[in-house]
PDB file of C-alpha atoms in Angstrom:
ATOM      1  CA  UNK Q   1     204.096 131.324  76.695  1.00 80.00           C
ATOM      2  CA  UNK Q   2     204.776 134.815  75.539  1.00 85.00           C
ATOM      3  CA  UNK Q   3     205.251 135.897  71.816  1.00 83.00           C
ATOM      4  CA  UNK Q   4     205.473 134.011  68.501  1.00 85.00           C
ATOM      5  CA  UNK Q   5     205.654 130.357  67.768  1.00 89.00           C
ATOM      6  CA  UNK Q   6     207.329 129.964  64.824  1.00 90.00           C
ATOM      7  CA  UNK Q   7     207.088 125.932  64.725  1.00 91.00           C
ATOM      8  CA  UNK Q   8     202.741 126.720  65.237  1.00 89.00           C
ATOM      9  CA  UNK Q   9     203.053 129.103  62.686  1.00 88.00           C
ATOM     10  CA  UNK Q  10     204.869 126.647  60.397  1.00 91.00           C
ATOM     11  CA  UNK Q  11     202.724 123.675  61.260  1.00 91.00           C
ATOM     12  CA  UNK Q  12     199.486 125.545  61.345  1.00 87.00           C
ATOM     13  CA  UNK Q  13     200.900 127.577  58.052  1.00 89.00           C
ATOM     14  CA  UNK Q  14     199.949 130.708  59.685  1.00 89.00           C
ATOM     15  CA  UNK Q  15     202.003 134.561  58.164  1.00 90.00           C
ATOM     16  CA  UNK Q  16     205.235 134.392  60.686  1.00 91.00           C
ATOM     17  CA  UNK Q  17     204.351 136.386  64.207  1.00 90.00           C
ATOM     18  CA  UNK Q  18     200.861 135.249  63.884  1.00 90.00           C
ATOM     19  CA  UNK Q  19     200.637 134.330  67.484  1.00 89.00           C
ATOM     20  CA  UNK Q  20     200.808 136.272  70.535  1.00 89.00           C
ATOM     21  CA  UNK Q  21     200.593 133.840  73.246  1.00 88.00           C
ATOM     22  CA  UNK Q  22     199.399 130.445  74.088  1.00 89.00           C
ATOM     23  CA  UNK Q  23     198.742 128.139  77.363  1.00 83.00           C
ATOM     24  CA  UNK Q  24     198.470 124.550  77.565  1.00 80.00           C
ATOM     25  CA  UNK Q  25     195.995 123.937  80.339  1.00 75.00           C
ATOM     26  CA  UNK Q  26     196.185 120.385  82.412  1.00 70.00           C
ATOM     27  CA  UNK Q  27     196.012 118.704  85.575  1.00 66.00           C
ATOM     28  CA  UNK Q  28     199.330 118.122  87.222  1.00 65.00           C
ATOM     29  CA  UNK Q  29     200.296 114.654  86.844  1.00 68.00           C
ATOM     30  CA  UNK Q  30     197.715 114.091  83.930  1.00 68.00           C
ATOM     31  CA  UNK Q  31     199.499 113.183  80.729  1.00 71.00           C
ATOM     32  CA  UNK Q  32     195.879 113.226  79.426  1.00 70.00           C
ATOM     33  CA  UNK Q  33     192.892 116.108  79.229  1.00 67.00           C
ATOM     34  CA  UNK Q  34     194.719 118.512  77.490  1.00 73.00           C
ATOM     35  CA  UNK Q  35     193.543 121.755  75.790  1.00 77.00           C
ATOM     36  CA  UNK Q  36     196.075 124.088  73.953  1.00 81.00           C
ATOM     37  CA  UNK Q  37     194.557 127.493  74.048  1.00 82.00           C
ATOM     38  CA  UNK Q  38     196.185 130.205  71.499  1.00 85.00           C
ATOM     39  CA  UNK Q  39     195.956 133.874  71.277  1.00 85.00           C
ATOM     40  CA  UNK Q  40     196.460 135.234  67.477  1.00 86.00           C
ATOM     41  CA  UNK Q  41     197.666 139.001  66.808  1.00 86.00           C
ATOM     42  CA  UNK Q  42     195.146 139.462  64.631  1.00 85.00           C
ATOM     43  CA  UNK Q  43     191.332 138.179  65.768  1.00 76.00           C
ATOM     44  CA  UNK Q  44     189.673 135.959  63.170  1.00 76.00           C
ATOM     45  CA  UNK Q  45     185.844 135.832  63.422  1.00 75.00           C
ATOM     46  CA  UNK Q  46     184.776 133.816  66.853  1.00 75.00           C
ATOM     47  CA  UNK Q  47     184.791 130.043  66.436  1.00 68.00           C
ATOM     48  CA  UNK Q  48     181.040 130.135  67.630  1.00 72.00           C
ATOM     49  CA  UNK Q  49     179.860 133.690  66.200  1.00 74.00           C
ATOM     50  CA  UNK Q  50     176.222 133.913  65.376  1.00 75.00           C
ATOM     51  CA  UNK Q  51     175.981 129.818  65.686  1.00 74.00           C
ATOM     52  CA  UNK Q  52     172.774 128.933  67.626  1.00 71.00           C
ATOM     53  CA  UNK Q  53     172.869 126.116  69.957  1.00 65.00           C
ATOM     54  CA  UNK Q  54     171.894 122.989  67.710  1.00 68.00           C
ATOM     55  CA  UNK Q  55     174.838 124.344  65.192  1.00 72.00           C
ATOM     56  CA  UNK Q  56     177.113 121.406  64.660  1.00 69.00           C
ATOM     57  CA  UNK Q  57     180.664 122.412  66.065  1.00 67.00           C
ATOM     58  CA  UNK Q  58     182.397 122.481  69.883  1.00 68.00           C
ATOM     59  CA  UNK Q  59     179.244 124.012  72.346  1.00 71.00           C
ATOM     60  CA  UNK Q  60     180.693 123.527  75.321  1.00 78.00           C
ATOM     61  CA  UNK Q  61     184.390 122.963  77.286  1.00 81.00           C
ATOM     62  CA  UNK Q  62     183.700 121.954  80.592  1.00 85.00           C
ATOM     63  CA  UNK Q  63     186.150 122.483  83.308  1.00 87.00           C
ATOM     64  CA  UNK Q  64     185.904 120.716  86.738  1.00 89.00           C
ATOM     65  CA  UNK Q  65     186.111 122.562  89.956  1.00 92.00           C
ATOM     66  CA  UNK Q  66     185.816 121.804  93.391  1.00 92.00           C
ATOM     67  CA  UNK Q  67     183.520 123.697  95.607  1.00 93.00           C
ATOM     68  CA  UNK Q  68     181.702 125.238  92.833  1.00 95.00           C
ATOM     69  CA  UNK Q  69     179.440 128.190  94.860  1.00 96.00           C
ATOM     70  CA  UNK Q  70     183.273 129.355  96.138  1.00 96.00           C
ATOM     71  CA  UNK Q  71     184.470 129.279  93.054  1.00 95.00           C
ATOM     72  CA  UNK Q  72     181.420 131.280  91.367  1.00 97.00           C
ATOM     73  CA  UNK Q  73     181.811 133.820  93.580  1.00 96.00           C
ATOM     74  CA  UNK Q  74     185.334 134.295  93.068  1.00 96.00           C
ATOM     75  CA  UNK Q  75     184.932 134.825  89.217  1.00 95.00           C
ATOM     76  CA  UNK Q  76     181.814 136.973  89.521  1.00 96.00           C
ATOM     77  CA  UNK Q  77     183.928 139.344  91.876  1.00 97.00           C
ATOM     78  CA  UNK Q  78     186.142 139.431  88.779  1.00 95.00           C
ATOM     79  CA  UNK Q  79     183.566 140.143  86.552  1.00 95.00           C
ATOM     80  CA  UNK Q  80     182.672 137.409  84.971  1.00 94.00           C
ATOM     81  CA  UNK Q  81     179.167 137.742  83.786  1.00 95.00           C
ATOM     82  CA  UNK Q  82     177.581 133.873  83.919  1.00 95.00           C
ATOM     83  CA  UNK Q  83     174.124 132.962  82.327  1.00 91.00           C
ATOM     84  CA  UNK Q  84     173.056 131.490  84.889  1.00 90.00           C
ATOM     85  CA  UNK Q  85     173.679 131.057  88.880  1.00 93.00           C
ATOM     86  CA  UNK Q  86     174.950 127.703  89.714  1.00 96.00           C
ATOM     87  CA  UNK Q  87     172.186 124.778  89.553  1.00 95.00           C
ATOM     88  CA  UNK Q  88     172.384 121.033  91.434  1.00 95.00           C
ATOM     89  CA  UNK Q  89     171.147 118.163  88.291  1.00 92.00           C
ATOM     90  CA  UNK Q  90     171.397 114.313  87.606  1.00 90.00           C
ATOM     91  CA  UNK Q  91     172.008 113.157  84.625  1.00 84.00           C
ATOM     92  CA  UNK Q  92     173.069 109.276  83.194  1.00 81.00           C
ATOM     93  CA  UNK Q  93     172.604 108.962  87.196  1.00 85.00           C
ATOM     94  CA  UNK Q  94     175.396 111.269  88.009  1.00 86.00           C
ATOM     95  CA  UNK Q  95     174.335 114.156  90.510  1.00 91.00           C
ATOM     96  CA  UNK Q  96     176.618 117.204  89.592  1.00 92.00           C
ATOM     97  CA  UNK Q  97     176.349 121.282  89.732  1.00 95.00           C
ATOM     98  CA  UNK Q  98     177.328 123.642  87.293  1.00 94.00           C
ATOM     99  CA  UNK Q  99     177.237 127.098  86.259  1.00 96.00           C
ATOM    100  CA  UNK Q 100     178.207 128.724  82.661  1.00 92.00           C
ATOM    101  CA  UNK Q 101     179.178 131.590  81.395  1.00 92.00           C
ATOM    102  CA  UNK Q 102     180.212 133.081  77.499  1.00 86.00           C
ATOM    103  CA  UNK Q 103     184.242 132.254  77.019  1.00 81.00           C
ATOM    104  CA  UNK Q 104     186.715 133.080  74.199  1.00 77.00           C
ATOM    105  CA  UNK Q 105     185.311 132.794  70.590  1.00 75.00           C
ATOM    106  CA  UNK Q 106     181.450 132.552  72.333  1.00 77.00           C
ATOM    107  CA  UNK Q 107     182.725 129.345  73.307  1.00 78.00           C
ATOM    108  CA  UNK Q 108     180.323 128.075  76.615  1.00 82.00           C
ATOM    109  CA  UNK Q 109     182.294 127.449  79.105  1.00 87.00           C
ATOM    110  CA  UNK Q 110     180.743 124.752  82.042  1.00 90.00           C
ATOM    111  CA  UNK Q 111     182.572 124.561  85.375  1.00 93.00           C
ATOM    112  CA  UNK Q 112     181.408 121.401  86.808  1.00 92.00           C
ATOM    113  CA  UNK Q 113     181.796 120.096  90.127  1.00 93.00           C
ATOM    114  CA  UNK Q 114     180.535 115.998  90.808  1.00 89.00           C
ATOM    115  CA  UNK Q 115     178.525 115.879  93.549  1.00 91.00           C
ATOM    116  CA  UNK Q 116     178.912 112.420  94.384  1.00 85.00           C
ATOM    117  CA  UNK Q 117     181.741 111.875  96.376  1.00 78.00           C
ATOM    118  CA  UNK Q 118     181.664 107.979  95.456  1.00 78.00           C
ATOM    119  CA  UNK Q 119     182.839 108.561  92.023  1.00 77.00           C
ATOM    120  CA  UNK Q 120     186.589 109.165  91.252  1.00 76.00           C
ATOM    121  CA  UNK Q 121     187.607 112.367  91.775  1.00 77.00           C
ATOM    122  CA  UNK Q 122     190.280 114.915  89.344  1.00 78.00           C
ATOM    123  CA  UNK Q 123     192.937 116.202  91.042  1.00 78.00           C
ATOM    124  CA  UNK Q 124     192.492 119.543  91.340  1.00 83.00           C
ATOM    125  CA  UNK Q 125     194.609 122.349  91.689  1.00 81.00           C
ATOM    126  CA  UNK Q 126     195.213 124.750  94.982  1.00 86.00           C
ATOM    127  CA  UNK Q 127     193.156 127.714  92.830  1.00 87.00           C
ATOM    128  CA  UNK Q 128     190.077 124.617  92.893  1.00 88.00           C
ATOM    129  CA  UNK Q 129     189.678 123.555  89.224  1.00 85.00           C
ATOM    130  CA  UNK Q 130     190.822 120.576  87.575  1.00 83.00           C
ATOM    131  CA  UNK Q 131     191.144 118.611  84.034  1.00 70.00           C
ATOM    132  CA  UNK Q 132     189.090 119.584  80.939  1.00 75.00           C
ATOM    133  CA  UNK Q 133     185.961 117.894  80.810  1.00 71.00           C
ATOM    134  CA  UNK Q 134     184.162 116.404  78.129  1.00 63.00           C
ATOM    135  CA  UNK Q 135     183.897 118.545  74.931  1.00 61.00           C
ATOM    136  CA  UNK Q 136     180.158 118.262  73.885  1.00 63.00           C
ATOM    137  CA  UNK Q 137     179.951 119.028  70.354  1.00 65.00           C
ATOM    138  CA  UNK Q 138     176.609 118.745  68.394  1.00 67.00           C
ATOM    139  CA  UNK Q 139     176.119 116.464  65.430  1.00 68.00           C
ATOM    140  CA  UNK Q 140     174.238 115.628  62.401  1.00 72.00           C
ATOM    141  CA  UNK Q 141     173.281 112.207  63.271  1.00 77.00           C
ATOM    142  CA  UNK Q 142     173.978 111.311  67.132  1.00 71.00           C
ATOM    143  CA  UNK Q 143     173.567 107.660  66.389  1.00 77.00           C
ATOM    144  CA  UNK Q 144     175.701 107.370  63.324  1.00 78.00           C
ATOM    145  CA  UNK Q 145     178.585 109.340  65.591  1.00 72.00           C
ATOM    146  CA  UNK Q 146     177.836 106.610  68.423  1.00 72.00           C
ATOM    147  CA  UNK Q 147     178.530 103.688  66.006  1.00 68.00           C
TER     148      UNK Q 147
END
């Protein structure tokens, strides 16, 4: 959506013509996963400026795609300029592959793409990415946020 918002700008009691544009990103048919990007006229300081890695807020949104290495290369034609090139892992016994590179607000963004067919699958759309991941945000005290 193009232009101001003035029901955002009243709930999030923003000056009036405070926002430029917005998207709500999901996967078709998902009433769930979610994420409500906005673009103000006027930049703020990045959500993540300066914050290292173990800084407790959002670190990562993770987007899945399908047939990561394709999609990689798409982006990089673009321009996109990732930190890494895209690396196979296992983790909590799920094999996956994922790349990253530096988003809006130095927000890391993770396109992920499960490796194991087994598992249950997002749908994905014809441009190869799917719902919103998991948000990993870093905490004080992981085992007082797991209780």
């Amino acid at each position: 959506r193009e232009g101001d918002d003035p029901s955002l700008d009243k709930l999030w009691r923003l000056p009036a013509g405070s926002i430029r544009r917005q998207a709500l990103v999901s996967t078709p048919g998902l009433s769930t996963g979610r994420i409500h990007l906005v673009q103000f006229e006027r930049a703020g300081l990045a959500v993540r400026a300066g914050a290292a890695a173990t800084d407790r807020l959002p670190k990562n949104l993770d987007v899945y795609a399908r047939r990561l290495l394709a999609r990689y290369e798409e982006l990089a034609a673009r321009g996109v300029l990732f930190r890494s090139e895209p690396r196979a892992m296992e983790a909590g016994g799920v094999a996956f592959r994922e790349v990253q590179f530096e988003g809006p607000d130095s927000t890391n963004i993770v396109l992920l793409e499960l490796l194991d067919k087994q598992l249950a699958q997002p749908a994905y759309s014809l441009a190869g990415y799917a719902a919103v991941g998991p948000v990993v945000t870093v905490v004080a005290d992981a085992s007082a946020e797991e209780a």
